[in-house]
């Protein structure tokens, strides 16, 4: 199979022959408990049975399993495997020291994902790190196991992220994945506003093909959404995050795994994923089925076509109401064929919804050949719908790395966008300041000692903030321990010059700057956090900040910070240019 090279000359993990290598003791609940010597009550494979309390001297501690094999990835009974029962050679089991860790590339509710290079092969991976204590405390051990099992079952298909290794150390569990460098589908939808129908057809077809395969393997994802769809070097989709999956068949024979995905039986339901893609049957306390994934697929298709998911409201309860009343509107400029397809997917009763096969045969996909060739054709250039004048924007994070032998056409170096706010890479116009609302006159006086000449307050609010060392390899380790550090409320000022200040006022009424956030830092990344609409991260190579604003969504803040970056950069460039001009004038 192909082995590819990236720009740095490193091999990428994608498409290499490596099989999943696994520390088979990985997720033994007893092992986790023993190592942590934690006083948690742990559920075994059936959480409804009495919880097992284990410590190193527990008489319940299991004997090593003679049947443990490399493919026996999930201990089916509590403690089916122990370190001594490893089927894989200890040499095959990876360790943290085998990798050099890079940037944080994503965060989930239970994990942090970092880029990493295997030191011996120079191959690049994405490593998902899960804090054992947190997993145990939140009773998620079973879901971690299911994620691993599901990933194993669907590993043959190109539409899914590939799991190469799993291992653990005293604090953490590690999943080593192929690295999807081009980020989340959601970012592209948000940047473009909406995709044109050719793009929706292509990306919809890739997703449909993947979902279809997943279902034939007995896996129901249950948390499909644009954040869980990544784009690889070739701009093809990779579905991730099987932490909520349900597996109906395990390695050939039908076997129902426990199905207590966190939908409560009362009406105060809590979801692991965002509520917007949840199907009506799940809201009606019915089990999720393959049709529930089809519903989510319909929502994603709708979002690619229109820019927004079909059911959006101010809070979860209202979203649920809209879903249960099938209250959505298709914009008039969506084609009749696309509208027809969405209307036939977004149907309340799962048995009346189109199946994946019926969707494949719908006229919307008439131009698509659903076979292996689908994954070999070059993706269309991503374009927004209905835009005549588009802006060509190079987005460093999104520019695929050279992989040597792939089709050049498949790697767009620019992305067409309709830009609402300038990003650091967008040519900015020559307004160098943000507006200051007239009602902020009092604020400008109150905080004048932290402001520069002619600078005013553009936005002031209280945010919950925590900060931690940046994402260097050693720092990353320290970062894990600070993952759950408490955030402190801080006064945040965005100035008209684009400066972002964390400030305080002493008892004598004197304002001081506690910290100025480095909005112009080289390597700055500002991104949201999965499953938390109100949290966002500012990340630099040396330091990162996590913010939470219960009032405003993270997306608003991300736009504002991007704007602040543009403005400060433009302001600086302008000042340098003016300075050079004045020097030139004075010399001549
Ligand atoms: N293989 C990968 N390549 C690049 N980025 C990745 C990869 N895997 C995960 N990510 C990034 O990390 C984020 C978190 O990953 P993931 O969804 O697997 O975590 P999680 O803890 O299971 O999340 P959740 O809170 O939804 O359960 C993703 O949204 C994505 O942005």
Coordinates of C-alpha atoms and ligand atoms in Angstrom, one line a residue:
X1 CA 0.0 0.0 0.0
X2 CA 1.0 3.6 -0.5
X3 CA 3.3 5.4 1.8
X4 CA 3.2 9.1 1.5
X5 CA 5.5 12.0 2.3
X6 CA 4.5 15.4 3.6
X7 CA 6.2 18.7 3.1
X8 CA 8.5 18.2 6.0
X9 CA 9.7 15.0 4.5
X10 CA 8.0 13.0 7.2
X11 CA 5.9 10.0 6.3
X12 CA 2.2 10.4 7.1
X13 CA 0.4 7.8 8.9
X14 CA -2.3 7.6 6.2
X15 CA -2.4 4.5 4.1
X16 CA 0.5 2.7 5.7
X17 CA 0.4 -1.0 6.3
X18 CA 0.5 -0.8 10.0
X19 CA -2.1 -3.0 11.8
X20 CA -3.7 -1.9 14.9
X21 CA -1.3 -2.7 17.7
X22 CA -2.9 -2.8 21.0
X23 CA -2.1 -3.0 24.6
X24 CA -4.8 -5.5 25.3
X25 CA -4.9 -4.6 29.0
X26 CA -5.7 -1.1 27.8
X27 CA -9.2 -0.7 29.1
X28 CA -9.5 -3.3 31.8
X29 CA -11.5 -1.5 34.4
X30 CA -9.7 -3.4 37.1
X31 CA -6.4 -2.4 35.7
X32 CA -7.3 1.2 35.6
X33 CA -8.6 1.0 39.1
X34 CA -5.5 -0.9 40.3
X35 CA -3.1 1.6 38.8
X36 CA -5.0 4.5 40.1
X37 CA -5.7 2.8 43.4
X38 CA -8.8 4.9 43.2
X39 CA -11.7 4.7 45.5
X40 CA -14.3 4.9 42.7
X41 CA -17.0 2.3 42.3
X42 CA -16.6 0.9 38.9
X43 CA -19.1 -0.6 36.6
X44 CA -18.1 -3.7 34.7
X45 CA -19.5 -4.6 31.3
X46 CA -23.0 -4.3 32.7
X47 CA -23.4 -1.1 34.7
X48 CA -26.8 -2.2 35.9
X49 CA -25.3 -5.0 37.9
X50 CA -23.6 -4.2 41.2
X51 CA -20.6 -2.1 40.7
X52 CA -17.3 -3.7 41.4
X53 CA -15.0 -2.2 43.9
X54 CA -11.5 -3.3 43.4
X55 CA -8.2 -2.6 44.8
X56 CA -4.9 -4.4 44.3
X57 CA -5.8 -6.9 47.0
X58 CA -9.4 -7.5 46.0
X59 CA -10.4 -11.1 46.0
X60 CA -12.4 -10.2 42.9
X61 CA -9.4 -9.5 40.9
X62 CA -9.6 -11.6 37.8
X63 CA -7.2 -14.2 36.6
X64 CA -5.5 -13.6 33.4
X65 CA -7.4 -14.6 30.4
X66 CA -5.9 -17.5 28.4
X67 CA -8.0 -16.5 25.4
X68 CA -6.7 -13.0 25.0
X69 CA -5.7 -12.4 21.4
X70 CA -4.6 -9.5 19.4
X71 CA -8.1 -9.2 17.9
X72 CA -9.7 -9.6 21.2
X73 CA -9.7 -5.8 21.5
X74 CA -12.3 -5.3 24.1
X75 CA -12.3 -7.2 27.3
X76 CA -15.9 -8.5 27.4
X77 CA -16.0 -9.3 31.1
X78 CA -14.5 -7.2 33.8
X79 CA -10.8 -7.9 33.9
X80 CA -10.7 -10.4 31.0
X81 CA -7.1 -9.2 30.5
X82 CA -4.3 -8.1 32.6
X83 CA -0.8 -7.0 31.7
X84 CA 0.5 -10.5 32.0
X85 CA -2.1 -11.7 29.5
X86 CA -1.0 -9.4 26.7
X87 CA -1.2 -11.2 23.4
X88 CA 0.8 -8.6 21.5
X89 CA 4.5 -8.6 22.0
X90 CA 5.5 -6.0 24.5
X91 CA 7.8 -4.7 21.7
X92 CA 4.8 -3.8 19.7
X93 CA 3.2 -1.8 22.4
X94 CA 3.9 1.8 22.0
X95 CA 4.8 4.3 24.8
X96 CA 4.6 8.0 25.2
X97 CA 8.4 8.2 24.7
X98 CA 8.0 6.7 21.2
X99 CA 6.4 9.9 20.1
X100 CA 7.3 13.6 20.0
X101 CA 4.2 15.5 20.7
X102 CA 3.2 18.7 18.8
X103 CA 0.3 21.0 19.0
X104 CA -3.1 20.5 20.5
X105 CA -5.4 20.0 17.5
X106 CA -8.7 19.3 19.2
X107 CA -10.5 18.8 22.5
X108 CA -13.4 16.7 23.3
X109 CA -15.4 16.4 26.5
X110 CA -13.2 13.5 27.7
X111 CA -10.0 13.9 25.6
X112 CA -7.3 16.1 24.2
X113 CA -6.0 15.4 20.8
X114 CA -2.4 16.3 19.8
X115 CA -0.4 16.0 16.7
X116 CA 2.6 13.7 17.2
X117 CA 5.5 12.2 15.3
X118 CA 6.6 8.7 15.9
X119 CA 10.3 9.2 16.6
X120 CA 11.6 6.0 14.9
X121 CA 9.5 6.3 11.7
X122 CA 8.9 10.1 11.5
X123 CA 5.3 9.2 10.8
X124 CA 2.8 11.8 11.9
X125 CA -0.3 10.9 13.8
X126 CA -3.1 12.4 15.9
X127 CA -3.0 11.1 19.4
X128 CA -6.1 11.2 21.5
X129 CA -5.3 11.4 25.2
X130 CA -7.9 10.5 27.8
X131 CA -7.4 11.1 31.5
X132 CA -8.1 7.8 33.3
X133 CA -9.3 9.4 36.5
X134 CA -11.7 11.5 34.6
X135 CA -13.0 8.6 32.5
X136 CA -13.5 6.5 35.5
X137 CA -15.1 9.3 37.5
X138 CA -17.5 10.1 34.7
X139 CA -18.2 6.3 34.3
X140 CA -17.1 6.4 30.6
X141 CA -14.9 3.3 30.6
X142 CA -17.5 1.3 28.7
X143 CA -17.8 4.0 26.0
X144 CA -14.0 4.1 25.6
X145 CA -14.1 0.4 25.0
X146 CA -17.0 0.7 22.5
X147 CA -15.1 3.4 20.6
X148 CA -12.2 1.1 20.2
X149 CA -14.3 -1.8 19.1
X150 CA -16.3 0.3 16.6
X151 CA -13.1 1.7 15.1
X152 CA -11.8 -1.8 14.6
X153 CA -15.0 -2.9 12.9
X154 CA -15.0 -0.1 10.3
X155 CA -11.2 0.1 9.8
X156 CA -11.3 -1.2 6.3
X157 CA -13.2 1.7 4.8
X158 CA -11.5 4.9 3.7
X159 CA -14.3 7.1 5.2
X160 CA -13.1 6.7 8.8
X161 CA -10.2 7.8 10.8
X162 CA -7.8 4.9 11.2
X163 CA -6.7 3.7 14.6
X164 CA -3.2 2.4 14.6
X165 CA -2.2 1.9 18.2
X166 CA -3.6 2.1 21.7
X167 CA -1.6 2.2 24.9
X168 CA -1.7 3.6 28.3
X169 CA 0.5 4.9 31.1
X170 CA -0.3 5.6 34.7
X171 CA -2.4 8.7 34.0
X172 CA -3.7 8.4 30.5
X173 CA -5.1 6.2 27.8
X174 CA -3.8 6.9 24.3
X175 CA -5.4 6.3 20.9
X176 CA -3.0 6.8 18.0
X177 CA -4.9 7.8 14.8
X178 CA -4.1 8.8 11.3
X179 CA -3.9 12.6 11.2
X180 CA -6.6 14.5 9.3
X181 CA -4.8 17.7 8.6
X182 CA -7.6 19.7 7.0
X183 CA -9.8 20.1 10.0
X184 CA -13.5 19.8 10.6
X185 CA -16.2 19.9 7.9
X186 CA -17.9 22.4 10.2
X187 CA -15.1 25.0 9.7
X188 CA -15.6 24.9 5.9
X189 CA -19.4 25.2 6.1
X190 CA -18.9 28.2 8.5
X191 CA -16.3 29.8 6.3
X192 CA -18.1 29.4 3.1
X193 CA -21.6 30.1 4.4
X194 CA -22.9 27.2 2.5
X195 CA -21.7 24.8 -0.2
X196 CA -22.9 24.8 -3.8
X197 CA -24.8 21.7 -4.8
X198 CA -21.9 20.0 -6.6
X199 CA -19.9 20.1 -3.4
X200 CA -22.9 18.9 -1.3
X201 CA -23.4 16.1 -3.8
X202 CA -19.7 15.0 -3.5
X203 CA -19.4 15.3 0.3
X204 CA -22.9 13.9 0.9
X205 CA -22.0 10.9 -1.3
X206 CA -18.7 10.2 0.7
X207 CA -20.6 10.4 4.0
X208 CA -23.5 8.3 2.7
X209 CA -21.1 5.6 1.5
X210 CA -19.3 5.6 4.9
X211 CA -22.5 5.5 6.9
X212 CA -23.8 2.6 4.7
X213 CA -20.6 0.6 5.3
X214 CA -20.6 1.4 9.0
X215 CA -24.2 0.0 9.3
X216 CA -23.2 -3.2 7.4
X217 CA -20.6 -3.7 10.1
X218 CA -23.3 -3.3 12.8
X219 CA -22.1 0.0 14.0
X220 CA -24.5 2.9 14.7
X221 CA -22.5 6.1 15.3
X222 CA -25.2 8.1 17.2
X223 CA -23.3 11.3 17.2
X224 CA -22.9 12.3 13.5
X225 CA -22.4 16.0 13.1
X226 CA -20.1 18.2 11.0
X227 CA -17.6 18.5 14.0
X228 CA -17.1 14.8 13.8
X229 CA -16.3 14.8 10.1
X230 CA -12.7 15.6 9.4
X231 CA -11.0 16.2 6.1
X232 CA -7.8 14.5 5.2
X233 CA -4.8 15.6 3.1
X234 CA -6.9 14.9 0.0
X235 CA -9.9 16.8 1.2
X236 CA -11.9 13.6 1.7
X237 CA -14.0 12.9 4.7
X238 CA -13.0 10.9 7.7
X239 CA -15.7 10.2 10.3
X240 CA -14.4 10.3 13.9
X241 CA -15.6 10.0 17.5
X242 CA -17.2 6.6 18.1
X243 CA -17.5 7.3 21.8
X244 CA -21.3 7.2 21.6
X245 CA -21.5 4.3 19.1
X246 CA -23.8 1.3 19.5
X247 CA -22.5 -2.0 18.2
X248 CA -25.1 -4.5 17.1
X249 CA -22.8 -7.2 15.8
X250 CA -19.5 -8.0 17.2
X251 CA -17.0 -9.8 14.9
X252 CA -19.6 -11.6 12.9
X253 CA -22.1 -12.9 15.5
X254 CA -25.0 -10.8 16.5
X255 CA -24.6 -9.6 20.0
X256 CA -26.2 -6.6 21.7
X257 CA -23.9 -4.6 23.7
X258 CA -25.3 -2.6 26.6
X259 CA -27.3 0.3 25.3
X260 CA -27.4 2.9 27.9
X261 CA -26.2 5.8 25.9
X262 CA -26.9 8.8 28.2
X263 CA -30.5 9.5 27.3
X264 CA -32.3 9.6 30.6
X265 CA -35.7 8.0 31.0
X266 CA -37.2 11.1 32.4
X267 CA -37.6 14.2 30.4
X268 CA -34.5 16.0 31.4
X269 CA -32.3 14.3 28.9
X270 CA -28.6 14.9 28.6
X271 CA -26.7 14.2 25.5
X272 CA -23.1 13.6 24.9
X273 CA -23.3 15.4 21.5
X274 CA -25.0 18.5 20.5
X275 CA -28.8 18.3 20.5
X276 CA -29.3 19.6 17.0
X277 CA -28.7 16.4 15.2
X278 CA -30.6 14.1 17.5
X279 CA -33.4 12.2 16.0
X280 CA -37.1 12.4 17.1
X281 CA -37.2 8.7 18.1
X282 CA -34.3 9.2 20.5
X283 CA -36.1 12.2 22.0
X284 CA -39.1 9.9 22.4
X285 CA -37.0 7.5 24.5
X286 CA -36.7 4.9 21.7
X287 CA -33.5 3.3 20.9
X288 CA -31.3 4.8 18.3
X289 CA -31.2 2.7 15.1
X290 CA -29.5 3.1 11.7
X291 CA -32.4 5.4 10.8
X292 CA -31.1 7.8 13.6
X293 CA -27.8 8.1 11.7
X294 CA -29.8 8.7 8.5
X295 CA -31.6 11.6 10.3
X296 CA -28.3 13.1 11.4
X297 CA -27.0 12.7 7.8
X298 CA -30.1 14.6 6.6
X299 CA -29.3 17.4 9.1
X300 CA -25.7 17.6 7.8
X301 CA -26.9 17.7 4.2
X302 CA -29.2 20.5 5.1
X303 CA -26.4 22.4 6.8
X304 CA -24.1 22.0 3.8
X305 CA -26.9 23.3 1.5
X306 CA -28.1 26.2 3.7
X307 CA -25.3 27.0 6.1
X308 CA -27.3 26.0 9.2
X309 CA -28.7 22.8 10.7
X310 CA -32.5 22.5 10.2
X311 CA -33.4 22.7 13.9
X312 CA -31.8 25.7 15.6
X313 CA -33.1 27.6 18.6
X314 CA -31.9 29.5 21.7
X315 CA -31.7 26.5 24.0
X316 CA -31.8 22.7 23.9
X317 CA -35.4 22.5 25.0
X318 CA -36.5 24.6 22.1
X319 CA -34.3 22.7 19.7
X320 CA -36.0 19.5 20.9
X321 CA -39.5 21.0 20.4
X322 CA -38.6 22.0 16.9
X323 CA -37.4 18.5 16.1
X324 CA -40.5 16.9 17.6
X325 CA -42.7 19.2 15.6
X326 CA -40.6 18.8 12.5
X327 CA -40.4 22.6 12.4
X328 CA -37.9 23.6 9.8
X329 CA -37.8 25.6 6.6
X330 CA -35.9 25.0 3.4
X331 CA -34.7 28.3 1.8
X332 CA -36.3 28.9 -1.6
X333 CA -33.0 28.9 -3.4
X334 CA -32.3 25.3 -2.7
X335 CA -33.1 23.2 -5.7
X336 CA -36.3 21.1 -5.9
X337 CA -34.2 17.9 -6.0
X338 CA -32.2 18.7 -2.9
X339 CA -35.4 19.9 -1.1
X340 CA -37.2 16.7 -2.0
X341 CA -34.4 14.6 -0.6
X342 CA -34.3 16.5 2.7
X343 CA -38.0 16.2 3.1
X344 CA -37.8 12.5 2.6
X345 CA -35.0 12.1 5.2
X346 CA -36.3 14.5 7.8
X347 CA -39.4 12.4 8.6
X348 CA -40.5 11.8 12.2
X349 CA -41.1 8.1 12.0
X350 CA -37.8 6.2 11.4
X351 CA -39.5 3.5 9.4
X352 CA -40.8 6.0 6.9
X353 CA -37.4 7.7 6.5
X354 CA -35.4 6.9 3.3
X355 CA -32.8 4.2 3.9
X356 CA -29.2 4.7 2.8
X357 CA -29.9 2.6 -0.3
X358 CA -33.0 4.7 -1.2
X359 CA -30.9 7.9 -0.7
X360 CA -28.3 6.5 -3.0
X361 CA -31.0 6.1 -5.7
X362 CA -32.5 9.5 -5.2
X363 CA -32.1 11.9 -8.2
X364 CA -29.9 14.2 -6.1
X365 CA -27.2 11.6 -6.3
X366 CA -27.9 10.4 -9.9
X367 CA -24.5 11.6 -11.1
X368 CA -22.6 9.7 -8.4
X369 CA -21.2 6.2 -8.8
X370 CA -21.3 4.6 -5.4
X371 CA -18.3 2.3 -5.7
X372 CA -14.6 2.4 -4.9
X373 CA -14.1 5.0 -7.6
X374 CA -16.0 7.5 -5.4
X375 CA -12.9 7.7 -3.1
X376 CA -10.5 8.1 -6.0
X377 CA -12.0 11.0 -8.0
X378 CA -10.7 14.5 -7.2
X379 CA -12.9 16.4 -4.9
X380 CA -14.6 19.5 -6.4
X381 CA -13.2 22.8 -5.3
X382 CA -15.2 24.0 -2.3
X383 CA -17.4 26.9 -3.3
X384 CA -20.2 28.7 -1.6
X385 CA -23.6 28.6 -3.2
X386 CA -24.9 31.5 -5.2
X387 CA -21.8 33.7 -4.9
X388 CA -20.6 35.4 -8.0
X389 CA -17.8 37.3 -6.5
X390 CA -15.7 35.2 -4.2
X391 CA -12.6 35.9 -2.3
X392 CA -9.6 33.6 -2.7
X393 CA -8.2 32.9 0.7
X394 CA -5.2 30.8 1.6
X395 CA -5.7 29.3 5.0
X396 CA -2.4 27.8 6.2
X397 CA -4.1 25.3 8.5
X398 CA -6.2 24.1 5.7
X399 CA -3.6 23.8 3.0
X400 CA -2.9 20.2 2.5
X401 CA 0.7 19.1 2.7
X402 CA 2.4 17.5 -0.3
X403 CA 2.0 13.8 -0.1
X404 CA 4.1 12.9 -3.1
X405 CA 2.0 10.5 -5.1
X406 CA -1.5 11.9 -4.8
X407 CA -3.5 13.6 -7.5
X408 CA -2.5 17.3 -7.5
X409 CA -6.0 18.3 -8.4
X410 CA -7.2 16.9 -5.2
X411 CA -5.3 19.4 -3.2
X412 CA -6.7 22.9 -3.5
X413 CA -4.2 25.4 -2.2
X414 CA -6.8 28.1 -1.7
X415 CA -10.3 28.1 -0.6
X416 CA -13.1 30.3 -2.0
X417 CA -14.9 32.0 0.8
X418 CA -17.5 34.6 1.4
X419 CA -15.9 36.4 4.2
X420 CA -18.0 38.1 6.9
X421 CA -15.0 39.0 9.1
X422 CA -11.5 39.3 7.9
X423 CA -9.2 36.6 9.2
X424 CA -5.5 37.1 9.7
X425 CA -4.9 35.9 6.1
X426 CA -7.6 38.0 4.5
X427 CA -6.6 41.3 2.9
X428 CA -8.0 43.7 5.4
X429 CA -9.4 47.0 4.4
X430 CA -7.9 50.1 5.9
X431 CA -10.1 50.7 8.9
X432 CA -7.9 50.1 11.8
X433 CA -10.3 50.3 14.6
X434 CA -13.3 48.5 16.0
X435 CA -16.4 50.5 16.9
X436 CA -16.9 51.8 20.5
X437 CA -20.6 51.9 21.4
X438 CA -21.7 55.4 22.6
X439 CA -23.0 54.0 25.9
X440 CA -19.4 53.0 26.7
X441 CA -18.4 56.7 27.4
X442 CA -18.4 55.9 31.1
X443 CA -16.4 52.7 30.6
X444 CA -13.8 54.7 28.6
X445 CA -13.3 57.0 31.6
X446 CA -13.3 54.2 34.1
X447 CA -10.7 52.1 32.3
X448 CA -8.7 55.0 30.7
X449 CA -5.5 54.0 32.5
X450 CA -5.3 50.8 30.6
X451 CA -6.1 52.4 27.2
X452 CA -3.7 54.0 24.8
X453 CA -4.1 57.5 23.4
X454 CA -7.3 57.6 21.2
X455 CA -8.0 54.0 22.1
X456 CA -11.5 53.2 23.5
X457 CA -13.4 50.2 24.9
X458 CA -15.1 48.2 22.1
X459 CA -16.4 45.4 24.3
X460 CA -16.1 44.7 28.0
X461 CA -17.4 41.7 29.8
X462 CA -16.6 39.1 32.5
X463 CA -15.2 35.8 31.2
X464 CA -14.2 32.7 32.9
X465 CA -10.5 32.1 32.1
X466 CA -7.8 29.6 32.8
X467 CA -4.4 29.5 31.2
X468 CA -1.7 26.8 30.9
X469 CA 1.7 26.3 29.3
X470 CA 1.6 26.0 25.5
X471 CA 1.8 22.9 23.4
X472 CA 5.5 22.0 23.3
X473 CA 6.1 18.3 24.0
X474 CA 7.0 18.7 27.6
X475 CA 4.4 21.3 28.1
X476 CA 1.7 19.0 26.7
X477 CA 2.3 16.6 29.5
X478 CA 1.9 19.4 32.1
X479 CA -1.1 20.5 30.2
X480 CA -2.9 17.2 30.7
X481 CA -2.8 17.7 34.4
X482 CA -4.2 21.2 34.1
X483 CA -7.0 20.1 31.8
X484 CA -9.6 20.3 34.5
X485 CA -8.2 23.3 36.2
X486 CA -10.9 25.7 37.4
X487 CA -11.5 28.8 35.4
X488 CA -11.5 32.2 37.2
X489 CA -13.8 35.1 36.4
X490 CA -11.8 37.9 34.8
X491 CA -12.7 41.3 33.3
X492 CA -12.0 41.2 29.5
X493 CA -11.6 44.3 27.4
X494 CA -11.5 44.3 23.6
X495 CA -10.2 47.7 22.6
X496 CA -11.0 49.7 19.4
X497 CA -7.3 49.0 18.4
X498 CA -7.9 45.3 18.7
X499 CA -6.0 44.7 21.9
X500 CA -7.4 42.0 24.1
X501 CA -6.8 42.8 27.8
X502 CA -7.5 40.9 31.0
X503 CA -7.8 43.7 33.5
X504 CA -8.5 44.3 37.1
X505 CA -9.6 47.3 39.3
X506 CA -8.1 47.7 42.7
X507 CA -10.0 48.9 45.8
X508 CA -8.6 52.4 45.1
X509 CA -10.3 52.4 41.7
X510 CA -7.0 52.0 39.8
X511 CA -7.3 49.9 36.7
X512 CA -4.4 47.7 35.7
X513 CA -3.6 45.3 32.9
X514 CA -3.1 41.8 34.2
X515 CA -2.4 40.3 30.9
X516 CA -2.5 41.3 27.2
X517 CA -3.5 38.4 25.0
X518 CA -1.1 37.8 22.1
X519 CA -3.5 38.2 19.3
X520 CA -0.6 38.8 16.8
X521 CA 1.4 35.8 18.0
X522 CA 2.9 33.7 15.3
X523 CA 1.2 30.3 15.4
X524 CA -1.9 31.6 17.2
X525 CA -4.9 29.3 16.9
X526 CA -8.3 30.3 18.2
X527 CA -10.8 27.5 18.2
X528 CA -13.9 26.2 19.8
X529 CA -14.2 23.2 22.0
X530 CA -16.3 20.2 21.2
X531 CA -19.7 20.0 22.9
X532 CA -19.3 23.3 24.6
X533 CA -20.8 26.1 22.5
X534 CA -19.6 28.7 25.0
X535 CA -15.9 27.7 25.4
X536 CA -13.1 28.6 23.2
X537 CA -9.3 28.3 23.3
X538 CA -6.5 30.7 22.3
X539 CA -3.4 28.7 21.7
X540 CA 0.2 29.9 21.0
X541 CA 3.3 27.8 20.9
X542 CA 4.2 28.8 24.4
X543 CA 0.9 29.5 26.2
X544 CA -2.8 28.7 25.9
X545 CA -6.0 30.2 27.4
X546 CA -9.4 28.7 27.8
X547 CA -12.3 31.0 27.9
X548 CA -15.9 30.5 28.8
X549 CA -18.7 33.0 28.3
X550 CA -22.1 31.8 29.4
X551 CA -23.8 34.6 27.5
X552 CA -22.3 34.6 24.1
X553 CA -21.4 31.7 21.8
X554 CA -17.8 30.8 21.2
X555 CA -18.2 31.4 17.5
X556 CA -18.9 35.1 18.2
X557 CA -15.7 35.4 20.2
X558 CA -13.7 33.5 17.7
X559 CA -14.8 36.0 15.0
X560 CA -14.0 38.9 17.3
X561 CA -10.5 37.6 18.1
X562 CA -9.8 37.0 14.4
X563 CA -10.9 40.6 13.8
X564 CA -8.7 41.9 16.6
X565 CA -5.8 40.1 15.0
X566 CA -6.5 41.6 11.6
X567 CA -6.9 45.1 13.0
X568 CA -3.7 45.0 15.2
X569 CA -1.8 43.5 12.2
X570 CA -3.1 46.1 9.8
X571 CA -2.6 48.9 12.3
X572 CA 1.0 47.8 12.9
X573 CA 1.7 47.4 9.1
X574 CA 0.2 50.8 8.6
X575 CA 2.3 52.4 11.4
X576 CA 5.4 50.8 10.0
X577 CA 4.6 52.0 6.5
X578 CA 3.8 55.5 7.7
X579 CA 7.0 55.5 9.8
X580 CA 9.1 54.4 6.8
X581 CA 7.4 57.0 4.6
X582 CA 8.1 59.8 7.1
X583 CA 11.7 58.7 7.4
X584 CA 12.0 58.7 3.6
X585 CA 10.4 62.1 3.4
X586 CA 12.8 63.5 6.0
X587 CA 15.8 62.0 4.2
X588 CA 14.8 63.4 0.8
Ligands
LIG1 N1 -7.3 12.0 13.7 C1 -7.5 13.3 13.9 N2 -6.8 14.2 13.1 C2 -7.0 15.5 13.3 N3 -7.8 16.0 14.3 C3 -8.5 15.2 15.1 C4 -8.3 13.8 15.0 N4 -9.1 13.2 15.9 C5 -9.7 14.2 16.6 N5 -9.3 15.4 16.1 C6 -9.8 16.7 16.7 O1 -10.0 16.6 18.0 C7 -11.4 16.9 18.3 C8 -11.8 16.0 19.5 O2 -11.7 14.6 19.1 P1 -12.9 13.6 19.4 O3 -14.2 14.0 18.9 O4 -12.5 12.2 19.0 O5 -12.9 13.7 21.0 P2 -14.0 13.2 22.1 O6 -13.4 13.4 23.4 O7 -14.4 11.9 21.7 O8 -15.1 14.3 21.8 P3 -16.6 14.2 22.4 O9 -16.6 15.3 23.4 O10 -17.4 14.5 21.2 O11 -16.8 12.9 22.9 C9 -12.1 16.6 17.0 O12 -13.2 17.4 16.9 C10 -11.1 17.1 16.0 O13 -11.1 18.5 15.8

